[in-house]
Amino acid sequence: MRLEQIEKDMLNGKHGKSAQKSMEILTTLGEIFGAECMVDVHGVQIAGVSYANLGEAGLEFLNEMAEDGKVRVLTTLNPAGMDRENWRALGIDEEFFKNQNRAIDAFAKMGIITTCSCTPYLIGNAPHYGQHIAWAESSAVCYSNSVIGARTNREGGPSALAAALTGKTPKYGYHLDENRHSQVLFKINASVKGTDEFGVLGKLIGDKLVELGKKIPYIVGIPSATVEELKSFCASVATYGGTALFHMEKITPEYNKYTKPSEIVIEIDQEDLDKTRAELIDDDLEIDFVSLGCPHASIYEIAKIAKLLEGKKVKKEFWITTARPTKRIADEAGYSKIIEDAGAKFAADTCCVVAPIKGRFKGIMVDSAKACYYGRAKNKFKVKIGSMEQCVEEAIK
Ligand code: F3S
């Protein structure tokens, strides 16, 4: 790889041990993927924050990097394993709380902003069109590449941290124009509305892409989409299809920059969507847990939940997962009080997938296709997808 002087100096240890280790990780990655050089990154988002994923081995690596490592660019974290303030009410034990905080302290020592969210683009870690970044959370990677038009590969925990500590990432994959062309054309012949329907569409497209061995879809037939619908779609298509970039006609900024594919065309009708939705509803379901906010709820979604819950009481465990700064806006706006008076709980900094709740509930209802996938695979829950309104109805009935 062609390295600039500062990159060579980092590699030779002139900027300390952590920068050296980071540059070793990045140059190794660059060589594996055939990168010619590094590129400066505007910001970083680090995943693998939950102590449940990190364990002692991960913590040891973090502490080693924190000995002399300091981030060079704006860096935030993915959700942790617990709400850092409300952990006890959400049933997290004291030992997990202490271990999770040991990890967060190590991140903080490196100068990382310890806001734990999978929607960094909603809370200030927001690149603009064309900027290079190094993000790790799959739904956020898909959102930034596709909806914002920024450029990132799907980083792992160590490579994202290495990018943060050097301000660099190897220039390959989605950082290059030639790798941003779509490969399959999807024509949507049905109306798609709401976060759950966009999640269902994401699963359908993701599953088809896996069958075809392709990654980048070009989607036509969606007349409009909100931020919330797009974040749900991104989470779903990234989960089921491993997709880090899509183009949607007249919706995403690069839709007319690259040629529309014509070799593989897939038509999607209402019947296909209904069939996929049915795959996200288990038989013999007993719902004892409702969770909204996957990816982390926006303030718009929280306002909507408050309106739906006003004057009601929930009868089931009901979490709203969001970023701490969004929760603070909800506090100031009075939404938190309405939601908490109804008996629902905020789970800020965390989510129903990364929190250590495996086996605690029988069945979960969500408006997110991604949460269905991990609810089954990781937490062994039965699952049901529904609209936000249907989720609230389930919680209060
Ligand atoms: Fe975010 Fe957790 Fe969903 S990290 S995308 S809320 S599974």
Tab-separated table of C-alpha atoms and ligand atoms in Angstrom:
chain	number	residue	atom	x	y	z
A	1	MET	CA	0.000	0.000	0.000
A	2	ARG	CA	1.111	3.546	-0.681
A	3	LEU	CA	1.339	5.304	2.701
A	4	GLU	CA	1.685	9.005	3.492
A	5	GLN	CA	4.469	10.072	5.855
A	6	ILE	CA	2.150	10.347	8.863
A	7	GLU	CA	0.780	6.863	8.185
A	8	LYS	CA	4.332	5.482	7.957
A	9	ASP	CA	5.217	7.254	11.206
A	10	MET	CA	2.193	5.708	12.920
A	11	LEU	CA	3.197	2.290	11.632
A	12	ASN	CA	6.741	2.807	12.918
A	13	GLY	CA	5.483	3.671	16.406
A	14	LYS	CA	6.263	7.416	16.363
A	15	HIS	CA	2.703	8.216	17.488
A	16	GLY	CA	2.540	5.636	20.269
A	17	LYS	CA	1.693	1.977	20.685
A	18	SER	CA	-2.059	2.196	20.027
A	19	ALA	CA	-1.670	4.180	16.823
A	20	GLN	CA	0.967	1.654	15.724
A	21	LYS	CA	-1.266	-1.333	16.480
A	22	SER	CA	-4.169	0.435	14.723
A	23	MET	CA	-2.110	1.134	11.616
A	24	GLU	CA	-1.015	-2.515	11.582
A	25	ILE	CA	-4.691	-3.584	11.614
A	26	LEU	CA	-5.581	-1.118	8.842
A	27	THR	CA	-2.650	-1.900	6.544
A	28	THR	CA	-3.282	-5.640	6.937
A	29	LEU	CA	-6.928	-5.117	5.987
A	30	GLY	CA	-5.923	-2.856	3.116
A	31	GLU	CA	-3.523	-5.460	1.766
A	32	ILE	CA	-6.124	-8.244	2.022
A	33	PHE	CA	-8.678	-6.159	0.094
A	34	GLY	CA	-6.236	-4.653	-2.395
A	35	ALA	CA	-6.454	-1.018	-1.219
A	36	GLU	CA	-3.897	1.261	-2.892
A	37	CYS	CA	-3.867	3.821	-0.098
A	38	MET	CA	-5.614	5.105	3.019
A	39	VAL	CA	-8.353	7.713	3.107
A	40	ASP	CA	-9.091	10.252	5.872
A	41	VAL	CA	-12.331	9.534	7.728
A	42	HIS	CA	-14.725	12.196	8.970
A	43	GLY	CA	-16.171	10.101	11.791
A	44	VAL	CA	-16.339	6.640	13.300
A	45	GLN	CA	-19.018	4.504	14.917
A	46	ILE	CA	-17.894	1.494	16.929
A	47	ALA	CA	-19.954	-1.689	17.394
A	48	GLY	CA	-19.384	-4.625	19.750
A	49	VAL	CA	-19.929	-2.435	22.813
A	50	SER	CA	-22.091	-4.772	24.909
A	51	TYR	CA	-20.090	-6.599	27.552
A	52	ALA	CA	-22.101	-9.671	26.532
A	53	ASN	CA	-20.255	-9.559	23.177
A	54	LEU	CA	-16.912	-8.204	24.374
A	55	GLY	CA	-16.232	-10.491	27.331
A	56	GLU	CA	-12.928	-10.269	29.211
A	57	ALA	CA	-10.845	-10.842	26.064
A	58	GLY	CA	-12.465	-7.861	24.326
A	59	LEU	CA	-12.081	-5.729	27.416
A	60	GLU	CA	-8.391	-6.592	27.639
A	61	PHE	CA	-7.901	-5.422	24.021
A	62	LEU	CA	-9.743	-2.157	24.775
A	63	ASN	CA	-7.699	-1.484	27.898
A	64	GLU	CA	-4.504	-2.115	25.995
A	65	MET	CA	-5.553	0.372	23.277
A	66	ALA	CA	-6.622	2.890	25.939
A	67	GLU	CA	-3.147	2.946	27.540
A	68	ASP	CA	-1.946	5.639	25.118
A	69	GLY	CA	-4.674	5.739	22.440
A	70	LYS	CA	-6.689	8.881	21.706
A	71	VAL	CA	-9.247	9.232	18.928
A	72	ARG	CA	-8.469	11.655	16.105
A	73	VAL	CA	-12.026	12.040	14.773
A	74	LEU	CA	-15.577	12.210	16.117
A	75	THR	CA	-16.397	8.735	17.413
A	76	THR	CA	-19.554	7.320	19.013
A	77	LEU	CA	-20.621	3.863	20.174
A	78	ASN	CA	-23.258	1.319	19.203
A	79	PRO	CA	-25.788	0.281	21.887
A	80	ALA	CA	-24.381	-1.195	25.070
A	81	GLY	CA	-25.855	-4.093	27.023
A	82	MET	CA	-27.846	-1.893	29.383
A	83	ASP	CA	-29.465	1.466	29.985
A	84	ARG	CA	-26.710	3.270	31.847
A	85	GLU	CA	-29.165	5.000	34.188
A	86	ASN	CA	-32.274	2.797	34.247
A	87	TRP	CA	-30.501	-0.605	34.238
A	88	ARG	CA	-31.971	-1.910	37.493
A	89	ALA	CA	-35.606	-1.328	36.386
A	90	LEU	CA	-34.872	-3.282	33.203
A	91	GLY	CA	-33.719	-6.315	35.180
A	92	ILE	CA	-29.953	-6.046	34.575
A	93	ASP	CA	-27.833	-7.512	37.352
A	94	GLU	CA	-25.163	-5.618	39.265
A	95	GLU	CA	-22.254	-7.670	37.966
A	96	PHE	CA	-23.185	-7.014	34.334
A	97	PHE	CA	-23.613	-3.297	35.163
A	98	LYS	CA	-20.080	-3.134	36.575
A	99	ASN	CA	-18.521	-5.013	33.666
A	100	GLN	CA	-20.383	-2.934	31.065
A	101	ASN	CA	-19.133	0.235	32.741
A	102	ARG	CA	-15.541	-1.057	32.695
A	103	ALA	CA	-15.869	-1.278	28.906
A	104	ILE	CA	-17.441	2.163	28.589
A	105	ASP	CA	-14.713	3.661	30.792
A	106	ALA	CA	-12.070	2.265	28.439
A	107	PHE	CA	-13.842	3.833	25.440
A	108	ALA	CA	-14.160	7.157	27.318
A	109	LYS	CA	-10.434	7.127	28.176
A	110	MET	CA	-9.708	7.127	24.436
A	111	GLY	CA	-11.842	10.250	23.940
A	112	ILE	CA	-14.805	8.412	22.432
A	113	ILE	CA	-18.201	10.024	23.020
A	114	THR	CA	-19.980	7.362	25.049
A	115	THR	CA	-23.391	7.905	23.484
A	116	CYS	CA	-24.473	4.365	22.673
A	117	SER	CA	-26.719	4.323	19.618
A	118	CYS	CA	-27.214	2.494	16.326
A	119	THR	CA	-28.581	5.727	14.795
A	120	PRO	CA	-25.519	7.988	15.131
A	121	TYR	CA	-26.887	10.010	12.191
A	122	LEU	CA	-29.792	11.151	14.409
A	123	ILE	CA	-27.649	12.344	17.297
A	124	GLY	CA	-24.863	14.419	15.792
A	125	ASN	CA	-22.442	11.867	14.337
A	126	ALA	CA	-23.773	12.678	10.892
A	127	PRO	CA	-21.616	12.715	7.761
A	128	HIS	CA	-22.705	14.507	4.614
A	129	TYR	CA	-22.859	13.325	1.030
A	130	GLY	CA	-19.611	11.873	-0.283
A	131	GLN	CA	-17.705	11.955	3.032
A	132	HIS	CA	-15.636	8.934	4.019
A	133	ILE	CA	-16.407	7.394	7.399
A	134	ALA	CA	-15.725	4.101	9.191
A	135	TRP	CA	-18.889	2.756	10.791
A	136	ALA	CA	-19.554	-0.686	12.153
A	137	GLU	CA	-23.276	-1.064	12.898
A	138	SER	CA	-24.801	-2.766	9.857
A	139	SER	CA	-28.061	-0.770	9.765
A	140	ALA	CA	-26.197	2.532	10.163
A	141	VAL	CA	-23.658	1.529	7.496
A	142	CYS	CA	-26.529	0.844	5.080
A	143	TYR	CA	-28.242	4.133	6.013
A	144	SER	CA	-25.101	6.253	5.650
A	145	ASN	CA	-24.048	4.729	2.318
A	146	SER	CA	-27.520	4.707	0.798
A	147	VAL	CA	-29.667	7.449	2.327
A	148	ILE	CA	-26.914	9.997	3.056
A	149	GLY	CA	-24.517	9.045	0.253
A	150	ALA	CA	-21.514	8.914	2.599
A	151	ARG	CA	-18.967	6.132	2.092
A	152	THR	CA	-18.116	3.327	4.469
A	153	ASN	CA	-17.401	-0.361	4.511
A	154	ARG	CA	-19.024	-2.463	7.197
A	155	GLU	CA	-16.276	-2.309	9.788
A	156	GLY	CA	-15.671	-4.749	12.597
A	157	GLY	CA	-15.133	-3.534	16.178
A	158	PRO	CA	-11.279	-3.549	16.017
A	159	SER	CA	-11.033	-1.959	12.539
A	160	ALA	CA	-13.494	0.815	13.507
A	161	LEU	CA	-11.487	1.519	16.669
A	162	ALA	CA	-8.279	1.526	14.608
A	163	ALA	CA	-9.857	4.074	12.237
A	164	ALA	CA	-10.832	6.243	15.204
A	165	LEU	CA	-7.308	6.159	16.666
A	166	THR	CA	-5.649	7.073	13.362
A	167	GLY	CA	-8.338	9.025	11.471
A	168	LYS	CA	-7.741	6.694	8.501
A	169	THR	CA	-9.253	3.693	6.787
A	170	PRO	CA	-8.021	1.675	3.791
A	171	LYS	CA	-9.590	2.877	0.563
A	172	TYR	CA	-11.380	-0.138	-0.906
A	173	GLY	CA	-14.935	-1.467	-1.234
A	174	TYR	CA	-17.681	1.149	-0.868
A	175	HIS	CA	-15.131	3.993	-0.673
A	176	LEU	CA	-14.596	3.562	-4.424
A	177	ASP	CA	-17.008	4.660	-7.161
A	178	GLU	CA	-16.663	1.420	-9.097
A	179	ASN	CA	-18.079	-0.625	-6.192
A	180	ARG	CA	-21.258	1.441	-5.741
A	181	HIS	CA	-23.120	0.236	-8.820
A	182	SER	CA	-26.362	-1.640	-8.238
A	183	GLN	CA	-26.655	-5.201	-9.459
A	184	VAL	CA	-30.339	-6.172	-9.306
A	185	LEU	CA	-33.437	-4.159	-10.199
A	186	PHE	CA	-36.431	-4.587	-7.882
A	187	LYS	CA	-39.792	-3.273	-9.115
A	188	ILE	CA	-42.246	-2.790	-6.272
A	189	ASN	CA	-45.848	-3.118	-7.459
A	190	ALA	CA	-47.508	-2.549	-4.097
A	191	SER	CA	-47.930	0.217	-1.572
A	192	VAL	CA	-45.371	0.098	1.261
A	193	LYS	CA	-46.012	2.254	4.338
A	194	GLY	CA	-44.813	2.294	7.932
A	195	THR	CA	-41.714	0.910	9.631
A	196	ASP	CA	-43.029	-2.666	9.733
A	197	GLU	CA	-43.873	-2.747	6.016
A	198	PHE	CA	-40.472	-1.306	5.096
A	199	GLY	CA	-38.911	-3.975	7.352
A	200	VAL	CA	-40.867	-6.694	5.527
A	201	LEU	CA	-39.712	-5.288	2.169
A	202	GLY	CA	-36.107	-5.271	3.453
A	203	LYS	CA	-36.352	-8.947	4.378
A	204	LEU	CA	-37.860	-9.863	1.019
A	205	ILE	CA	-35.191	-8.010	-0.944
A	206	GLY	CA	-32.431	-9.249	1.391
A	207	ASP	CA	-33.512	-12.890	1.019
A	208	LYS	CA	-33.645	-12.541	-2.805
A	209	LEU	CA	-30.169	-11.000	-2.879
A	210	VAL	CA	-28.760	-13.903	-0.871
A	211	GLU	CA	-30.399	-16.367	-3.310
A	212	LEU	CA	-28.845	-14.482	-6.228
A	213	GLY	CA	-25.453	-14.015	-4.559
A	214	LYS	CA	-25.722	-10.230	-5.054
A	215	LYS	CA	-25.405	-7.318	-2.663
A	216	ILE	CA	-26.591	-3.980	-4.123
A	217	PRO	CA	-30.257	-3.546	-5.112
A	218	TYR	CA	-31.787	-0.748	-7.172
A	219	ILE	CA	-35.393	-0.248	-6.106
A	220	VAL	CA	-38.163	1.437	-8.094
A	221	GLY	CA	-41.828	1.947	-7.265
A	222	ILE	CA	-41.537	3.549	-3.826
A	223	PRO	CA	-43.009	7.045	-4.194
A	224	SER	CA	-41.927	8.315	-0.772
A	225	ALA	CA	-40.231	7.155	2.411
A	226	THR	CA	-39.647	8.791	5.794
A	227	VAL	CA	-36.394	8.698	7.761
A	228	GLU	CA	-38.006	6.159	10.110
A	229	GLU	CA	-39.152	3.915	7.270
A	230	LEU	CA	-35.719	4.058	5.661
A	231	LYS	CA	-33.912	3.243	8.909
A	232	SER	CA	-36.175	0.207	9.354
A	233	PHE	CA	-35.574	-0.855	5.748
A	234	CYS	CA	-31.794	-0.460	6.171
A	235	ALA	CA	-31.750	-2.577	9.340
A	236	SER	CA	-33.751	-5.301	7.629
A	237	VAL	CA	-31.999	-5.467	4.245
A	238	ALA	CA	-28.611	-5.408	6.037
A	239	THR	CA	-29.674	-8.235	8.355
A	240	TYR	CA	-31.241	-10.533	5.778
A	241	GLY	CA	-29.163	-9.648	2.731
A	242	GLY	CA	-25.854	-8.396	4.158
A	243	THR	CA	-26.559	-5.243	2.150
A	244	ALA	CA	-24.497	-2.154	2.906
A	245	LEU	CA	-25.754	-0.016	-0.001
A	246	PHE	CA	-28.927	0.303	-2.057
A	247	HIS	CA	-30.304	2.860	-4.460
A	248	MET	CA	-33.983	3.839	-4.427
A	249	GLU	CA	-35.320	5.828	-7.349
A	250	LYS	CA	-35.968	9.499	-6.496
A	251	ILE	CA	-35.342	8.774	-2.783
A	252	THR	CA	-31.629	8.122	-2.279
A	253	PRO	CA	-29.043	10.652	-3.497
A	254	GLU	CA	-27.056	8.412	-5.842
A	255	TYR	CA	-30.056	6.837	-7.585
A	256	ASN	CA	-29.253	8.414	-10.940
A	257	LYS	CA	-25.494	8.465	-10.594
A	258	TYR	CA	-24.954	4.840	-11.522
A	259	THR	CA	-26.501	2.820	-14.339
A	260	LYS	CA	-29.789	1.114	-13.525
A	261	PRO	CA	-29.228	-2.673	-13.762
A	262	SER	CA	-31.223	-4.453	-16.437
A	263	GLU	CA	-29.917	-8.021	-16.433
A	264	ILE	CA	-31.742	-9.205	-13.327
A	265	VAL	CA	-35.203	-7.735	-12.726
A	266	ILE	CA	-37.386	-8.901	-9.841
A	267	GLU	CA	-41.028	-7.869	-9.553
A	268	ILE	CA	-42.490	-7.643	-6.052
A	269	ASP	CA	-46.267	-7.778	-5.601
A	270	GLN	CA	-48.543	-7.512	-2.580
A	271	GLU	CA	-48.722	-11.310	-2.405
A	272	ASP	CA	-44.915	-11.532	-2.004
A	273	LEU	CA	-45.005	-8.990	0.803
A	274	ASP	CA	-47.842	-10.851	2.569
A	275	LYS	CA	-45.904	-14.110	2.353
A	276	THR	CA	-42.787	-12.509	3.813
A	277	ARG	CA	-44.787	-10.881	6.602
A	278	ALA	CA	-46.199	-14.301	7.525
A	279	GLU	CA	-42.617	-15.555	7.939
A	280	LEU	CA	-42.171	-12.942	10.673
A	281	ILE	CA	-45.051	-14.204	12.793
A	282	ASP	CA	-44.507	-17.413	14.767
A	283	ASP	CA	-47.180	-19.994	15.537
A	284	ASP	CA	-48.292	-20.690	19.123
A	285	LEU	CA	-47.267	-17.239	20.146
A	286	GLU	CA	-47.684	-15.871	23.662
A	287	ILE	CA	-46.562	-12.254	23.690
A	288	ASP	CA	-45.204	-11.040	27.036
A	289	PHE	CA	-42.800	-8.377	25.744
A	290	VAL	CA	-43.251	-5.472	23.328
A	291	SER	CA	-40.313	-3.406	22.124
A	292	LEU	CA	-40.186	-0.423	19.784
A	293	GLY	CA	-37.084	1.400	18.610
A	294	CYS	CA	-35.069	-0.950	16.393
A	295	PRO	CA	-33.116	0.887	15.049
A	296	HIS	CA	-33.174	3.392	17.927
A	297	ALA	CA	-36.377	5.426	17.982
A	298	SER	CA	-36.334	8.958	16.613
A	299	ILE	CA	-38.004	11.798	18.514
A	300	TYR	CA	-40.780	11.661	15.911
A	301	GLU	CA	-41.448	8.004	16.779
A	302	ILE	CA	-41.371	8.726	20.513
A	303	ALA	CA	-43.906	11.545	20.047
A	304	LYS	CA	-46.138	9.090	18.190
A	305	ILE	CA	-45.808	6.437	20.916
A	306	ALA	CA	-46.663	9.059	23.580
A	307	LYS	CA	-49.795	9.988	21.666
A	308	LEU	CA	-50.833	6.337	21.393
A	309	LEU	CA	-50.197	5.679	25.100
A	310	GLU	CA	-51.659	8.865	26.564
A	311	GLY	CA	-54.047	8.020	29.427
A	312	LYS	CA	-53.581	4.240	28.959
A	313	LYS	CA	-51.831	1.550	31.013
A	314	VAL	CA	-49.626	-1.169	29.559
A	315	LYS	CA	-50.124	-4.710	30.819
A	316	LYS	CA	-46.958	-6.217	29.371
A	317	GLU	CA	-43.255	-5.399	29.622
A	318	PHE	CA	-42.867	-2.614	27.056
A	319	TRP	CA	-39.520	-1.064	26.113
A	320	ILE	CA	-38.809	1.955	23.952
A	321	THR	CA	-35.183	1.781	22.912
A	322	THR	CA	-33.462	4.976	21.896
A	323	ALA	CA	-30.330	7.086	22.137
A	324	ARG	CA	-29.760	8.972	25.392
A	325	PRO	CA	-29.805	12.438	23.684
A	326	THR	CA	-33.163	11.579	22.049
A	327	LYS	CA	-34.506	10.465	25.439
A	328	ARG	CA	-33.451	13.833	26.882
A	329	ILE	CA	-35.421	15.657	24.179
A	330	ALA	CA	-38.398	13.404	24.986
A	331	ASP	CA	-38.013	14.349	28.682
A	332	GLU	CA	-38.060	18.052	27.868
A	333	ALA	CA	-41.015	17.708	25.513
A	334	GLY	CA	-43.066	15.834	28.131
A	335	TYR	CA	-43.285	12.619	26.068
A	336	SER	CA	-41.275	10.574	28.605
A	337	LYS	CA	-43.719	11.364	31.400
A	338	ILE	CA	-46.724	10.269	29.304
A	339	ILE	CA	-44.946	7.063	28.293
A	340	GLU	CA	-43.693	6.244	31.800
A	341	ASP	CA	-47.055	7.082	33.400
A	342	ALA	CA	-48.531	4.430	31.101
A	343	GLY	CA	-46.064	1.918	32.563
A	344	ALA	CA	-43.806	1.585	29.514
A	345	LYS	CA	-40.048	1.815	30.073
A	346	PHE	CA	-37.321	3.630	28.211
A	347	ALA	CA	-34.268	1.551	27.501
A	348	ALA	CA	-31.792	4.199	26.363
A	349	ASP	CA	-28.196	3.278	25.358
A	350	THR	CA	-29.262	-0.312	24.666
A	351	CYS	CA	-31.837	-2.438	22.818
A	352	CYS	CA	-33.868	-5.633	23.022
A	353	VAL	CA	-31.158	-7.489	21.103
A	354	VAL	CA	-27.897	-6.486	22.808
A	355	ALA	CA	-29.281	-6.471	26.389
A	356	PRO	CA	-28.639	-9.788	28.201
A	357	ILE	CA	-32.292	-10.928	28.241
A	358	LYS	CA	-32.043	-14.335	26.557
A	359	GLY	CA	-34.897	-16.562	27.702
A	360	ARG	CA	-36.470	-13.884	29.944
A	361	PHE	CA	-39.568	-13.588	27.747
A	362	LYS	CA	-41.611	-16.042	25.688
A	363	GLY	CA	-42.799	-13.900	22.810
A	364	ILE	CA	-41.839	-10.439	21.561
A	365	MET	CA	-43.856	-8.081	19.369
A	366	VAL	CA	-41.926	-5.483	17.410
A	367	ASP	CA	-42.279	-3.247	14.351
A	368	SER	CA	-38.810	-4.235	13.135
A	369	ALA	CA	-37.879	-7.171	10.901
A	370	LYS	CA	-34.318	-7.004	12.239
A	371	ALA	CA	-35.552	-7.385	15.818
A	372	CYS	CA	-37.543	-10.457	14.693
A	373	TYR	CA	-34.388	-12.049	13.319
A	374	TYR	CA	-32.315	-11.520	16.456
A	375	GLY	CA	-35.236	-12.072	18.814
A	376	ARG	CA	-35.367	-15.598	17.442
A	377	ALA	CA	-31.682	-16.256	16.770
A	378	LYS	CA	-30.083	-14.654	19.807
A	379	ASN	CA	-32.725	-14.446	22.510
A	380	LYS	CA	-34.781	-17.547	21.651
A	381	PHE	CA	-38.092	-15.635	21.704
A	382	LYS	CA	-41.070	-16.297	19.485
A	383	VAL	CA	-41.751	-13.190	17.407
A	384	LYS	CA	-44.472	-11.162	15.763
A	385	ILE	CA	-44.090	-8.131	13.525
A	386	GLY	CA	-46.774	-5.436	13.483
A	387	SER	CA	-47.160	-1.721	12.968
A	388	MET	CA	-46.301	0.677	15.780
A	389	GLU	CA	-50.044	1.066	16.471
A	390	GLN	CA	-50.529	-2.717	16.658
A	391	CYS	CA	-47.551	-3.057	19.014
A	392	VAL	CA	-49.013	-0.456	21.379
A	393	GLU	CA	-52.438	-2.161	21.204
A	394	GLU	CA	-50.802	-5.483	22.115
A	395	ALA	CA	-49.065	-3.892	25.103
A	396	ILE	CA	-52.238	-2.405	26.540
A	397	LYS	CA	-54.716	-5.181	25.817
B	1	F3S	FE1	-30.092	-1.025	16.820
B	1	F3S	FE2	-30.349	-3.042	18.435
B	1	F3S	FE3	-31.878	-2.867	16.318
B	1	F3S	S1	-28.446	-2.164	17.767
B	1	F3S	S2	-30.634	-1.811	14.821
B	1	F3S	S3	-31.864	-1.451	18.069
B	1	F3S	S4	-30.905	-4.700	17.070
